[in-house]
JSON list of C-alpha atoms in Angstrom, two decimals:
[
{"chain": "Z", "resi": 30, "resn": "UNK", "atom": "CA", "xyz": [-41.70, 75.72, -37.27]},
{"chain": "Z", "resi": 31, "resn": "UNK", "atom": "CA", "xyz": [-42.21, 77.83, -34.27]},
{"chain": "Z", "resi": 32, "resn": "UNK", "atom": "CA", "xyz": [-43.32, 76.61, -30.90]},
{"chain": "Z", "resi": 33, "resn": "UNK", "atom": "CA", "xyz": [-46.69, 78.21, -31.44]},
{"chain": "Z", "resi": 34, "resn": "UNK", "atom": "CA", "xyz": [-47.39, 76.02, -34.41]},
{"chain": "Z", "resi": 35, "resn": "UNK", "atom": "CA", "xyz": [-46.43, 72.87, -32.49]},
{"chain": "Z", "resi": 36, "resn": "UNK", "atom": "CA", "xyz": [-48.10, 73.47, -29.21]},
{"chain": "Z", "resi": 37, "resn": "UNK", "atom": "CA", "xyz": [-50.99, 75.47, -30.20]},
{"chain": "Z", "resi": 38, "resn": "UNK", "atom": "CA", "xyz": [-54.34, 75.04, -28.61]},
{"chain": "Z", "resi": 39, "resn": "UNK", "atom": "CA", "xyz": [-57.35, 75.54, -30.74]},
{"chain": "Z", "resi": 40, "resn": "UNK", "atom": "CA", "xyz": [-58.86, 78.90, -30.08]},
{"chain": "Z", "resi": 41, "resn": "UNK", "atom": "CA", "xyz": [-55.86, 80.67, -28.56]},
{"chain": "Z", "resi": 42, "resn": "UNK", "atom": "CA", "xyz": [-55.60, 84.32, -29.21]},
{"chain": "Z", "resi": 43, "resn": "UNK", "atom": "CA", "xyz": [-51.87, 84.87, -28.65]},
{"chain": "Z", "resi": 44, "resn": "UNK", "atom": "CA", "xyz": [-48.70, 83.07, -27.70]},
{"chain": "Z", "resi": 45, "resn": "UNK", "atom": "CA", "xyz": [-49.25, 84.00, -24.12]},
{"chain": "Z", "resi": 46, "resn": "UNK", "atom": "CA", "xyz": [-52.14, 81.52, -23.91]},
{"chain": "Z", "resi": 47, "resn": "UNK", "atom": "CA", "xyz": [-50.04, 78.58, -25.02]},
{"chain": "Z", "resi": 48, "resn": "UNK", "atom": "CA", "xyz": [-50.28, 75.53, -22.82]},
{"chain": "Z", "resi": 49, "resn": "UNK", "atom": "CA", "xyz": [-47.40, 75.33, -20.44]},
{"chain": "Z", "resi": 50, "resn": "UNK", "atom": "CA", "xyz": [-44.62, 72.83, -21.11]},
{"chain": "Z", "resi": 51, "resn": "UNK", "atom": "CA", "xyz": [-42.68, 72.30, -17.89]},
{"chain": "Z", "resi": 52, "resn": "UNK", "atom": "CA", "xyz": [-40.40, 69.70, -16.49]},
{"chain": "Z", "resi": 53, "resn": "UNK", "atom": "CA", "xyz": [-42.02, 68.56, -13.35]},
{"chain": "Z", "resi": 54, "resn": "UNK", "atom": "CA", "xyz": [-42.36, 65.63, -11.04]},
{"chain": "Z", "resi": 55, "resn": "UNK", "atom": "CA", "xyz": [-44.13, 62.54, -12.16]},
{"chain": "Z", "resi": 56, "resn": "UNK", "atom": "CA", "xyz": [-47.72, 62.20, -11.11]},
{"chain": "Z", "resi": 57, "resn": "UNK", "atom": "CA", "xyz": [-47.81, 61.20, -7.48]},
{"chain": "Z", "resi": 58, "resn": "UNK", "atom": "CA", "xyz": [-44.50, 62.78, -6.74]},
{"chain": "Z", "resi": 59, "resn": "UNK", "atom": "CA", "xyz": [-41.07, 61.27, -6.40]},
{"chain": "Z", "resi": 60, "resn": "UNK", "atom": "CA", "xyz": [-40.22, 58.48, -4.00]},
{"chain": "Z", "resi": 61, "resn": "UNK", "atom": "CA", "xyz": [-39.06, 59.68, -0.57]},
{"chain": "Z", "resi": 62, "resn": "UNK", "atom": "CA", "xyz": [-35.25, 60.11, -0.20]},
{"chain": "Z", "resi": 63, "resn": "UNK", "atom": "CA", "xyz": [-33.57, 59.04, 3.02]},
{"chain": "Z", "resi": 64, "resn": "UNK", "atom": "CA", "xyz": [-31.17, 61.61, 4.31]},
{"chain": "Z", "resi": 65, "resn": "UNK", "atom": "CA", "xyz": [-31.01, 60.70, 7.97]},
{"chain": "Z", "resi": 66, "resn": "UNK", "atom": "CA", "xyz": [-27.79, 59.15, 9.38]},
{"chain": "Z", "resi": 67, "resn": "UNK", "atom": "CA", "xyz": [-27.89, 55.47, 10.16]},
{"chain": "Z", "resi": 68, "resn": "UNK", "atom": "CA", "xyz": [-24.60, 54.49, 11.85]},
{"chain": "Z", "resi": 69, "resn": "UNK", "atom": "CA", "xyz": [-25.14, 51.21, 13.62]},
{"chain": "Z", "resi": 70, "resn": "UNK", "atom": "CA", "xyz": [-23.99, 50.62, 17.14]},
{"chain": "Z", "resi": 71, "resn": "UNK", "atom": "CA", "xyz": [-22.99, 47.03, 16.51]},
{"chain": "Z", "resi": 72, "resn": "UNK", "atom": "CA", "xyz": [-19.39, 45.76, 16.27]},
{"chain": "Z", "resi": 73, "resn": "UNK", "atom": "CA", "xyz": [-16.62, 45.17, 18.82]},
{"chain": "Z", "resi": 74, "resn": "UNK", "atom": "CA", "xyz": [-16.74, 47.10, 22.00]},
{"chain": "Z", "resi": 75, "resn": "UNK", "atom": "CA", "xyz": [-13.97, 49.40, 23.14]},
{"chain": "Z", "resi": 76, "resn": "UNK", "atom": "CA", "xyz": [-12.59, 46.82, 25.53]},
{"chain": "Z", "resi": 77, "resn": "UNK", "atom": "CA", "xyz": [-12.54, 44.23, 22.78]},
{"chain": "Z", "resi": 78, "resn": "UNK", "atom": "CA", "xyz": [-10.65, 46.53, 20.44]},
{"chain": "Z", "resi": 79, "resn": "UNK", "atom": "CA", "xyz": [-8.21, 47.48, 23.17]},
{"chain": "Z", "resi": 80, "resn": "UNK", "atom": "CA", "xyz": [-7.55, 43.88, 24.11]},
{"chain": "Z", "resi": 81, "resn": "UNK", "atom": "CA", "xyz": [-7.07, 42.86, 20.48]},
{"chain": "Z", "resi": 82, "resn": "UNK", "atom": "CA", "xyz": [-4.63, 45.65, 19.78]},
{"chain": "Z", "resi": 83, "resn": "UNK", "atom": "CA", "xyz": [-2.65, 45.13, 22.95]},
{"chain": "Z", "resi": 84, "resn": "UNK", "atom": "CA", "xyz": [-2.62, 41.41, 22.31]},
{"chain": "Z", "resi": 85, "resn": "UNK", "atom": "CA", "xyz": [-1.23, 41.96, 18.82]},
{"chain": "Z", "resi": 86, "resn": "UNK", "atom": "CA", "xyz": [1.38, 44.32, 20.26]},
{"chain": "Z", "resi": 87, "resn": "UNK", "atom": "CA", "xyz": [2.39, 41.85, 22.94]},
{"chain": "Z", "resi": 88, "resn": "UNK", "atom": "CA", "xyz": [2.69, 39.03, 20.43]},
{"chain": "Z", "resi": 89, "resn": "UNK", "atom": "CA", "xyz": [4.77, 41.27, 18.17]},
{"chain": "Z", "resi": 90, "resn": "UNK", "atom": "CA", "xyz": [7.13, 42.20, 20.98]},
{"chain": "Z", "resi": 91, "resn": "UNK", "atom": "CA", "xyz": [7.45, 38.54, 21.87]},
{"chain": "Z", "resi": 92, "resn": "UNK", "atom": "CA", "xyz": [8.47, 37.82, 18.30]},
{"chain": "Z", "resi": 93, "resn": "UNK", "atom": "CA", "xyz": [11.00, 40.66, 18.49]},
{"chain": "Z", "resi": 94, "resn": "UNK", "atom": "CA", "xyz": [12.47, 39.08, 21.59]},
{"chain": "Z", "resi": 95, "resn": "UNK", "atom": "CA", "xyz": [12.69, 35.68, 19.92]},
{"chain": "Z", "resi": 96, "resn": "UNK", "atom": "CA", "xyz": [14.37, 37.22, 16.91]},
{"chain": "Z", "resi": 97, "resn": "UNK", "atom": "CA", "xyz": [16.85, 38.98, 19.15]},
{"chain": "Z", "resi": 98, "resn": "UNK", "atom": "CA", "xyz": [17.64, 35.70, 20.84]},
{"chain": "Z", "resi": 99, "resn": "UNK", "atom": "CA", "xyz": [18.38, 34.11, 17.49]},
{"chain": "Z", "resi": 100, "resn": "UNK", "atom": "CA", "xyz": [20.51, 37.04, 16.39]},
{"chain": "Z", "resi": 101, "resn": "UNK", "atom": "CA", "xyz": [22.40, 37.00, 19.65]},
{"chain": "Z", "resi": 102, "resn": "UNK", "atom": "CA", "xyz": [23.13, 33.32, 19.21]},
{"chain": "Z", "resi": 103, "resn": "UNK", "atom": "CA", "xyz": [24.50, 34.00, 15.72]},
{"chain": "Z", "resi": 104, "resn": "UNK", "atom": "CA", "xyz": [26.69, 36.79, 17.03]},
{"chain": "Z", "resi": 105, "resn": "UNK", "atom": "CA", "xyz": [27.87, 34.57, 19.86]},
{"chain": "Z", "resi": 106, "resn": "UNK", "atom": "CA", "xyz": [28.87, 31.94, 17.34]},
{"chain": "Z", "resi": 107, "resn": "UNK", "atom": "CA", "xyz": [30.89, 34.50, 15.40]},
{"chain": "Z", "resi": 108, "resn": "UNK", "atom": "CA", "xyz": [32.57, 35.85, 18.54]},
{"chain": "Z", "resi": 109, "resn": "UNK", "atom": "CA", "xyz": [33.38, 32.37, 19.82]},
{"chain": "Z", "resi": 110, "resn": "UNK", "atom": "CA", "xyz": [35.06, 31.56, 16.51]},
{"chain": "Z", "resi": 111, "resn": "UNK", "atom": "CA", "xyz": [37.09, 34.74, 16.74]},
{"chain": "Z", "resi": 112, "resn": "UNK", "atom": "CA", "xyz": [38.07, 33.99, 20.32]},
{"chain": "Z", "resi": 113, "resn": "UNK", "atom": "CA", "xyz": [39.23, 30.53, 19.31]},
{"chain": "Z", "resi": 114, "resn": "UNK", "atom": "CA", "xyz": [41.51, 31.69, 16.50]},
{"chain": "Z", "resi": 115, "resn": "UNK", "atom": "CA", "xyz": [42.86, 34.79, 18.25]},
{"chain": "Z", "resi": 116, "resn": "UNK", "atom": "CA", "xyz": [45.83, 33.04, 19.92]},
{"chain": "Z", "resi": 117, "resn": "UNK", "atom": "CA", "xyz": [47.20, 31.50, 16.76]},
{"chain": "Z", "resi": 118, "resn": "UNK", "atom": "CA", "xyz": [46.97, 34.75, 14.86]},
{"chain": "Z", "resi": 119, "resn": "UNK", "atom": "CA", "xyz": [48.66, 36.60, 17.69]},
{"chain": "Z", "resi": 120, "resn": "UNK", "atom": "CA", "xyz": [51.34, 33.95, 17.96]},
{"chain": "Z", "resi": 121, "resn": "UNK", "atom": "CA", "xyz": [52.13, 34.16, 14.26]},
{"chain": "Z", "resi": 122, "resn": "UNK", "atom": "CA", "xyz": [52.27, 37.93, 14.42]},
{"chain": "Z", "resi": 123, "resn": "UNK", "atom": "CA", "xyz": [54.56, 37.71, 17.47]},
{"chain": "Z", "resi": 124, "resn": "UNK", "atom": "CA", "xyz": [57.00, 35.52, 15.60]},
{"chain": "Z", "resi": 125, "resn": "UNK", "atom": "CA", "xyz": [57.05, 37.89, 12.66]},
{"chain": "Z", "resi": 126, "resn": "UNK", "atom": "CA", "xyz": [57.41, 40.90, 14.94]},
{"chain": "Z", "resi": 127, "resn": "UNK", "atom": "CA", "xyz": [60.26, 39.42, 16.90]},
{"chain": "Z", "resi": 128, "resn": "UNK", "atom": "CA", "xyz": [62.28, 38.67, 13.79]},
{"chain": "Z", "resi": 129, "resn": "UNK", "atom": "CA", "xyz": [61.59, 42.13, 12.37]},
{"chain": "Z", "resi": 130, "resn": "UNK", "atom": "CA", "xyz": [62.48, 43.74, 15.70]},
{"chain": "Z", "resi": 131, "resn": "UNK", "atom": "CA", "xyz": [65.76, 41.90, 15.86]},
{"chain": "Z", "resi": 132, "resn": "UNK", "atom": "CA", "xyz": [66.60, 43.10, 12.37]},
{"chain": "Z", "resi": 133, "resn": "UNK", "atom": "CA", "xyz": [65.70, 46.63, 13.40]},
{"chain": "Z", "resi": 134, "resn": "UNK", "atom": "CA", "xyz": [67.85, 46.49, 16.54]},
{"chain": "Z", "resi": 135, "resn": "UNK", "atom": "CA", "xyz": [70.78, 45.24, 14.53]},
{"chain": "Z", "resi": 136, "resn": "UNK", "atom": "CA", "xyz": [70.29, 48.09, 12.07]},
{"chain": "Z", "resi": 137, "resn": "UNK", "atom": "CA", "xyz": [70.10, 50.57, 14.91]},
{"chain": "Z", "resi": 138, "resn": "UNK", "atom": "CA", "xyz": [73.28, 49.23, 16.52]},
{"chain": "Z", "resi": 139, "resn": "UNK", "atom": "CA", "xyz": [74.97, 49.44, 13.13]},
{"chain": "Z", "resi": 140, "resn": "UNK", "atom": "CA", "xyz": [73.91, 53.03, 12.54]},
{"chain": "Z", "resi": 141, "resn": "UNK", "atom": "CA", "xyz": [74.73, 54.27, 16.02]},
{"chain": "Z", "resi": 142, "resn": "UNK", "atom": "CA", "xyz": [77.91, 52.36, 16.63]},
{"chain": "Z", "resi": 143, "resn": "UNK", "atom": "CA", "xyz": [80.07, 55.45, 16.41]},
{"chain": "Z", "resi": 144, "resn": "UNK", "atom": "CA", "xyz": [77.92, 57.58, 18.65]},
{"chain": "Z", "resi": 145, "resn": "UNK", "atom": "CA", "xyz": [79.36, 57.72, 22.17]},
{"chain": "Z", "resi": 146, "resn": "UNK", "atom": "CA", "xyz": [76.90, 57.17, 24.92]},
{"chain": "Z", "resi": 147, "resn": "UNK", "atom": "CA", "xyz": [74.23, 55.52, 22.79]},
{"chain": "Z", "resi": 148, "resn": "UNK", "atom": "CA", "xyz": [73.84, 52.81, 25.29]},
{"chain": "Z", "resi": 149, "resn": "UNK", "atom": "CA", "xyz": [71.90, 49.92, 23.97]},
{"chain": "Z", "resi": 150, "resn": "UNK", "atom": "CA", "xyz": [70.01, 48.80, 20.93]},
{"chain": "Z", "resi": 151, "resn": "UNK", "atom": "CA", "xyz": [66.67, 49.28, 22.62]},
{"chain": "Z", "resi": 152, "resn": "UNK", "atom": "CA", "xyz": [65.59, 52.37, 24.50]},
{"chain": "Z", "resi": 153, "resn": "UNK", "atom": "CA", "xyz": [61.92, 53.00, 24.98]},
{"chain": "Z", "resi": 154, "resn": "UNK", "atom": "CA", "xyz": [59.82, 54.25, 27.86]},
{"chain": "Z", "resi": 155, "resn": "UNK", "atom": "CA", "xyz": [60.71, 54.11, 31.51]},
{"chain": "Z", "resi": 156, "resn": "UNK", "atom": "CA", "xyz": [57.59, 52.62, 33.00]},
{"chain": "Z", "resi": 157, "resn": "UNK", "atom": "CA", "xyz": [58.77, 49.05, 32.72]},
{"chain": "Z", "resi": 158, "resn": "UNK", "atom": "CA", "xyz": [55.81, 47.91, 30.59]},
{"chain": "Z", "resi": 159, "resn": "UNK", "atom": "CA", "xyz": [56.35, 46.85, 27.02]},
{"chain": "Z", "resi": 160, "resn": "UNK", "atom": "CA", "xyz": [54.84, 49.20, 24.47]},
{"chain": "Z", "resi": 161, "resn": "UNK", "atom": "CA", "xyz": [54.63, 48.50, 20.76]},
{"chain": "Z", "resi": 162, "resn": "UNK", "atom": "CA", "xyz": [57.06, 50.63, 18.77]},
{"chain": "Z", "resi": 163, "resn": "UNK", "atom": "CA", "xyz": [55.55, 53.95, 17.78]},
{"chain": "Z", "resi": 164, "resn": "UNK", "atom": "CA", "xyz": [57.76, 54.53, 14.78]},
{"chain": "Z", "resi": 165, "resn": "UNK", "atom": "CA", "xyz": [55.18, 55.36, 12.15]},
{"chain": "Z", "resi": 166, "resn": "UNK", "atom": "CA", "xyz": [53.85, 52.51, 10.03]},
{"chain": "Z", "resi": 167, "resn": "UNK", "atom": "CA", "xyz": [53.19, 49.20, 11.60]},
{"chain": "Z", "resi": 168, "resn": "UNK", "atom": "CA", "xyz": [53.97, 47.04, 8.58]},
{"chain": "Z", "resi": 169, "resn": "UNK", "atom": "CA", "xyz": [55.50, 49.04, 5.74]},
{"chain": "Z", "resi": 170, "resn": "UNK", "atom": "CA", "xyz": [55.60, 46.05, 3.42]},
{"chain": "Z", "resi": 171, "resn": "UNK", "atom": "CA", "xyz": [51.87, 45.61, 3.70]},
{"chain": "Z", "resi": 172, "resn": "UNK", "atom": "CA", "xyz": [50.79, 49.22, 3.40]},
{"chain": "B", "resi": 11, "resn": "UNK", "atom": "CA", "xyz": [42.92, 31.17, -3.42]},
{"chain": "B", "resi": 12, "resn": "UNK", "atom": "CA", "xyz": [41.54, 28.13, -5.02]},
{"chain": "B", "resi": 13, "resn": "UNK", "atom": "CA", "xyz": [42.51, 25.47, -2.53]},
{"chain": "B", "resi": 14, "resn": "UNK", "atom": "CA", "xyz": [43.04, 25.31, 1.16]},
{"chain": "B", "resi": 15, "resn": "UNK", "atom": "CA", "xyz": [46.14, 23.19, 0.86]},
{"chain": "B", "resi": 16, "resn": "UNK", "atom": "CA", "xyz": [49.71, 24.14, 0.12]},
{"chain": "B", "resi": 17, "resn": "UNK", "atom": "CA", "xyz": [52.33, 22.23, -1.77]},
{"chain": "B", "resi": 18, "resn": "UNK", "atom": "CA", "xyz": [53.02, 19.59, 0.88]},
{"chain": "B", "resi": 19, "resn": "UNK", "atom": "CA", "xyz": [49.36, 18.88, 1.49]},
{"chain": "B", "resi": 20, "resn": "UNK", "atom": "CA", "xyz": [48.94, 20.82, 4.72]},
{"chain": "B", "resi": 21, "resn": "UNK", "atom": "CA", "xyz": [46.05, 23.20, 5.10]},
{"chain": "B", "resi": 22, "resn": "UNK", "atom": "CA", "xyz": [47.14, 26.83, 4.96]},
{"chain": "B", "resi": 23, "resn": "UNK", "atom": "CA", "xyz": [45.77, 28.72, 7.98]},
{"chain": "B", "resi": 24, "resn": "UNK", "atom": "CA", "xyz": [43.84, 31.33, 6.04]},
{"chain": "B", "resi": 25, "resn": "UNK", "atom": "CA", "xyz": [40.88, 33.09, 7.60]},
{"chain": "B", "resi": 26, "resn": "UNK", "atom": "CA", "xyz": [38.43, 30.77, 5.86]},
{"chain": "B", "resi": 27, "resn": "UNK", "atom": "CA", "xyz": [40.23, 27.66, 7.07]},
{"chain": "B", "resi": 28, "resn": "UNK", "atom": "CA", "xyz": [40.57, 29.00, 10.59]},
{"chain": "B", "resi": 29, "resn": "UNK", "atom": "CA", "xyz": [36.97, 30.07, 10.95]},
{"chain": "B", "resi": 30, "resn": "UNK", "atom": "CA", "xyz": [35.81, 26.80, 9.43]},
{"chain": "B", "resi": 31, "resn": "UNK", "atom": "CA", "xyz": [37.71, 24.84, 12.06]},
{"chain": "B", "resi": 32, "resn": "UNK", "atom": "CA", "xyz": [37.22, 27.39, 14.84]},
{"chain": "B", "resi": 33, "resn": "UNK", "atom": "CA", "xyz": [34.94, 25.14, 16.85]},
{"chain": "B", "resi": 34, "resn": "UNK", "atom": "CA", "xyz": [37.48, 22.33, 16.77]},
{"chain": "B", "resi": 35, "resn": "UNK", "atom": "CA", "xyz": [40.30, 24.69, 17.66]},
{"chain": "B", "resi": 36, "resn": "UNK", "atom": "CA", "xyz": [38.32, 26.08, 20.56]},
{"chain": "B", "resi": 37, "resn": "UNK", "atom": "CA", "xyz": [37.65, 22.59, 21.78]},
{"chain": "B", "resi": 38, "resn": "UNK", "atom": "CA", "xyz": [40.93, 20.78, 21.32]},
{"chain": "B", "resi": 39, "resn": "UNK", "atom": "CA", "xyz": [43.56, 23.49, 21.60]},
{"chain": "B", "resi": 40, "resn": "UNK", "atom": "CA", "xyz": [41.98, 25.23, 24.56]},
{"chain": "B", "resi": 41, "resn": "UNK", "atom": "CA", "xyz": [44.83, 24.56, 27.09]},
{"chain": "B", "resi": 42, "resn": "UNK", "atom": "CA", "xyz": [47.46, 26.01, 24.80]},
{"chain": "B", "resi": 43, "resn": "UNK", "atom": "CA", "xyz": [45.26, 28.97, 23.92]},
{"chain": "B", "resi": 44, "resn": "UNK", "atom": "CA", "xyz": [44.49, 29.76, 27.54]},
{"chain": "B", "resi": 45, "resn": "UNK", "atom": "CA", "xyz": [48.15, 29.48, 28.55]},
{"chain": "B", "resi": 46, "resn": "UNK", "atom": "CA", "xyz": [49.18, 31.81, 25.76]},
{"chain": "B", "resi": 47, "resn": "UNK", "atom": "CA", "xyz": [46.53, 34.37, 26.66]},
{"chain": "B", "resi": 48, "resn": "UNK", "atom": "CA", "xyz": [47.50, 34.29, 30.33]},
{"chain": "B", "resi": 49, "resn": "UNK", "atom": "CA", "xyz": [51.12, 34.86, 29.39]},
{"chain": "B", "resi": 50, "resn": "UNK", "atom": "CA", "xyz": [50.11, 37.75, 27.19]},
{"chain": "B", "resi": 51, "resn": "UNK", "atom": "CA", "xyz": [48.00, 39.27, 29.91]},
{"chain": "B", "resi": 52, "resn": "UNK", "atom": "CA", "xyz": [50.95, 39.12, 32.27]},
{"chain": "B", "resi": 53, "resn": "UNK", "atom": "CA", "xyz": [53.37, 40.71, 29.88]},
{"chain": "B", "resi": 54, "resn": "UNK", "atom": "CA", "xyz": [52.42, 41.88, 26.39]},
{"chain": "B", "resi": 55, "resn": "UNK", "atom": "CA", "xyz": [56.01, 41.70, 25.21]},
{"chain": "B", "resi": 56, "resn": "UNK", "atom": "CA", "xyz": [56.01, 39.28, 22.29]},
{"chain": "B", "resi": 57, "resn": "UNK", "atom": "CA", "xyz": [59.48, 38.03, 23.07]},
{"chain": "B", "resi": 58, "resn": "UNK", "atom": "CA", "xyz": [58.37, 36.70, 26.43]},
{"chain": "B", "resi": 59, "resn": "UNK", "atom": "CA", "xyz": [55.59, 34.48, 25.11]},
{"chain": "B", "resi": 60, "resn": "UNK", "atom": "CA", "xyz": [57.28, 33.03, 22.09]},
{"chain": "B", "resi": 61, "resn": "UNK", "atom": "CA", "xyz": [57.42, 29.48, 23.41]},
{"chain": "B", "resi": 62, "resn": "UNK", "atom": "CA", "xyz": [53.75, 29.40, 24.33]},
{"chain": "B", "resi": 63, "resn": "UNK", "atom": "CA", "xyz": [52.98, 30.88, 20.96]},
{"chain": "B", "resi": 64, "resn": "UNK", "atom": "CA", "xyz": [54.88, 28.07, 19.35]},
{"chain": "B", "resi": 65, "resn": "UNK", "atom": "CA", "xyz": [52.80, 25.60, 21.36]},
{"chain": "B", "resi": 66, "resn": "UNK", "atom": "CA", "xyz": [49.65, 27.23, 20.05]},
{"chain": "B", "resi": 67, "resn": "UNK", "atom": "CA", "xyz": [50.85, 27.22, 16.47]},
{"chain": "B", "resi": 68, "resn": "UNK", "atom": "CA", "xyz": [51.94, 23.61, 16.66]},
{"chain": "B", "resi": 69, "resn": "UNK", "atom": "CA", "xyz": [48.63, 22.53, 18.15]},
{"chain": "B", "resi": 70, "resn": "UNK", "atom": "CA", "xyz": [46.51, 24.40, 15.65]},
{"chain": "B", "resi": 71, "resn": "UNK", "atom": "CA", "xyz": [48.47, 23.39, 12.58]},
{"chain": "B", "resi": 72, "resn": "UNK", "atom": "CA", "xyz": [48.50, 19.79, 13.71]},
{"chain": "B", "resi": 73, "resn": "UNK", "atom": "CA", "xyz": [44.77, 19.95, 14.29]},
{"chain": "B", "resi": 74, "resn": "UNK", "atom": "CA", "xyz": [44.18, 21.42, 10.85]},
{"chain": "B", "resi": 75, "resn": "UNK", "atom": "CA", "xyz": [46.24, 18.71, 9.24]},
{"chain": "B", "resi": 76, "resn": "UNK", "atom": "CA", "xyz": [44.40, 16.05, 11.21]},
{"chain": "B", "resi": 77, "resn": "UNK", "atom": "CA", "xyz": [41.01, 17.40, 10.21]},
{"chain": "B", "resi": 78, "resn": "UNK", "atom": "CA", "xyz": [42.05, 17.69, 6.61]},
{"chain": "B", "resi": 79, "resn": "UNK", "atom": "CA", "xyz": [43.23, 14.13, 6.50]},
{"chain": "B", "resi": 80, "resn": "UNK", "atom": "CA", "xyz": [40.16, 12.71, 8.17]},
{"chain": "B", "resi": 81, "resn": "UNK", "atom": "CA", "xyz": [37.41, 14.46, 6.26]},
{"chain": "B", "resi": 82, "resn": "UNK", "atom": "CA", "xyz": [39.03, 16.07, 3.29]},
{"chain": "B", "resi": 83, "resn": "UNK", "atom": "CA", "xyz": [36.09, 16.62, 0.99]},
{"chain": "B", "resi": 84, "resn": "UNK", "atom": "CA", "xyz": [33.71, 18.04, 3.59]},
{"chain": "B", "resi": 85, "resn": "UNK", "atom": "CA", "xyz": [36.40, 20.30, 4.94]},
{"chain": "B", "resi": 86, "resn": "UNK", "atom": "CA", "xyz": [37.25, 21.55, 1.48]},
{"chain": "B", "resi": 87, "resn": "UNK", "atom": "CA", "xyz": [33.58, 22.22, 0.78]},
{"chain": "B", "resi": 88, "resn": "UNK", "atom": "CA", "xyz": [33.13, 24.07, 4.05]},
{"chain": "B", "resi": 89, "resn": "UNK", "atom": "CA", "xyz": [36.28, 26.11, 3.59]},
{"chain": "B", "resi": 90, "resn": "UNK", "atom": "CA", "xyz": [35.24, 26.96, 0.04]},
{"chain": "B", "resi": 91, "resn": "UNK", "atom": "CA", "xyz": [31.84, 28.11, 1.27]},
{"chain": "B", "resi": 92, "resn": "UNK", "atom": "CA", "xyz": [33.45, 30.19, 4.02]},
{"chain": "B", "resi": 93, "resn": "UNK", "atom": "CA", "xyz": [35.77, 31.75, 1.49]},
{"chain": "B", "resi": 94, "resn": "UNK", "atom": "CA", "xyz": [32.88, 32.56, -0.83]},
{"chain": "B", "resi": 95, "resn": "UNK", "atom": "CA", "xyz": [30.74, 34.09, 1.90]},
{"chain": "B", "resi": 96, "resn": "UNK", "atom": "CA", "xyz": [33.59, 35.71, 3.82]},
{"chain": "B", "resi": 97, "resn": "UNK", "atom": "CA", "xyz": [33.32, 33.73, 7.02]},
{"chain": "B", "resi": 98, "resn": "UNK", "atom": "CA", "xyz": [29.60, 34.12, 7.52]},
{"chain": "B", "resi": 99, "resn": "UNK", "atom": "CA", "xyz": [28.41, 31.13, 9.47]},
{"chain": "B", "resi": 100, "resn": "UNK", "atom": "CA", "xyz": [24.73, 31.56, 8.76]},
{"chain": "B", "resi": 101, "resn": "UNK", "atom": "CA", "xyz": [25.17, 31.24, 5.01]},
{"chain": "B", "resi": 102, "resn": "UNK", "atom": "CA", "xyz": [27.03, 27.95, 5.18]},
{"chain": "B", "resi": 103, "resn": "UNK", "atom": "CA", "xyz": [24.80, 25.85, 7.39]},
{"chain": "B", "resi": 104, "resn": "UNK", "atom": "CA", "xyz": [24.56, 22.95, 4.96]},
{"chain": "B", "resi": 105, "resn": "UNK", "atom": "CA", "xyz": [28.30, 22.54, 4.57]},
{"chain": "B", "resi": 106, "resn": "UNK", "atom": "CA", "xyz": [28.74, 23.08, 8.30]},
{"chain": "B", "resi": 107, "resn": "UNK", "atom": "CA", "xyz": [26.37, 20.26, 9.15]},
{"chain": "B", "resi": 108, "resn": "UNK", "atom": "CA", "xyz": [28.04, 17.92, 6.70]},
{"chain": "B", "resi": 109, "resn": "UNK", "atom": "CA", "xyz": [31.43, 18.79, 8.16]},
{"chain": "B", "resi": 110, "resn": "UNK", "atom": "CA", "xyz": [30.25, 18.36, 11.74]},
{"chain": "B", "resi": 111, "resn": "UNK", "atom": "CA", "xyz": [28.69, 15.02, 10.95]},
{"chain": "B", "resi": 112, "resn": "UNK", "atom": "CA", "xyz": [31.85, 13.54, 9.50]},
{"chain": "B", "resi": 113, "resn": "UNK", "atom": "CA", "xyz": [34.37, 15.17, 11.85]},
{"chain": "B", "resi": 114, "resn": "UNK", "atom": "CA", "xyz": [32.71, 15.85, 15.20]}
]
């Protein structure tokens, strides 16, 4: 079925006289469309925003300070415990060192007993201060 | 290490035991500790400060034994917690409070 047979108008001479079939607006036209901007001027003012943000910042920094205080107290506790047990650990190490040093001096005297002029079992620096022995490993049995 | 106590019943001064009783050591052995540290500051030679070191050791070991006898269970709990958490005070608050309550 051609369009002419569907939409024909009685008395039309050719297809060119066919009634028009168009897509158009409804009668009366469409409803008006708003395209203008409408950004309201309400809401917090600049000063209000600034005060809120700086208040939040200040409160946050205060919390940071409080947290640091707590962490410092924890560290202080740890350091105080270490300070308290330092002397006994040092004393025990001193005892062990002294016995090991005596054994070492005896060994040295034994090894060097035939060397003339090897004065004494202990010869370290000349400054008068005591320095720990710099002979390689500190505790060969441990390492 | 499964217990803080050696064969004769004395606490072994391991790191866990020492840090657990560090507050008591700092309080009650302070004179010996300070004397030893002054001696060391004067002369770092270990042979010169042996006697003060022996004072310190005697004080601390005696204190550990005393604490262990007075509040054995709380001390064992606290030392066990210290051993588990590698001497971290903040993770053992419960055991610390129990220990402090029984042995001030």
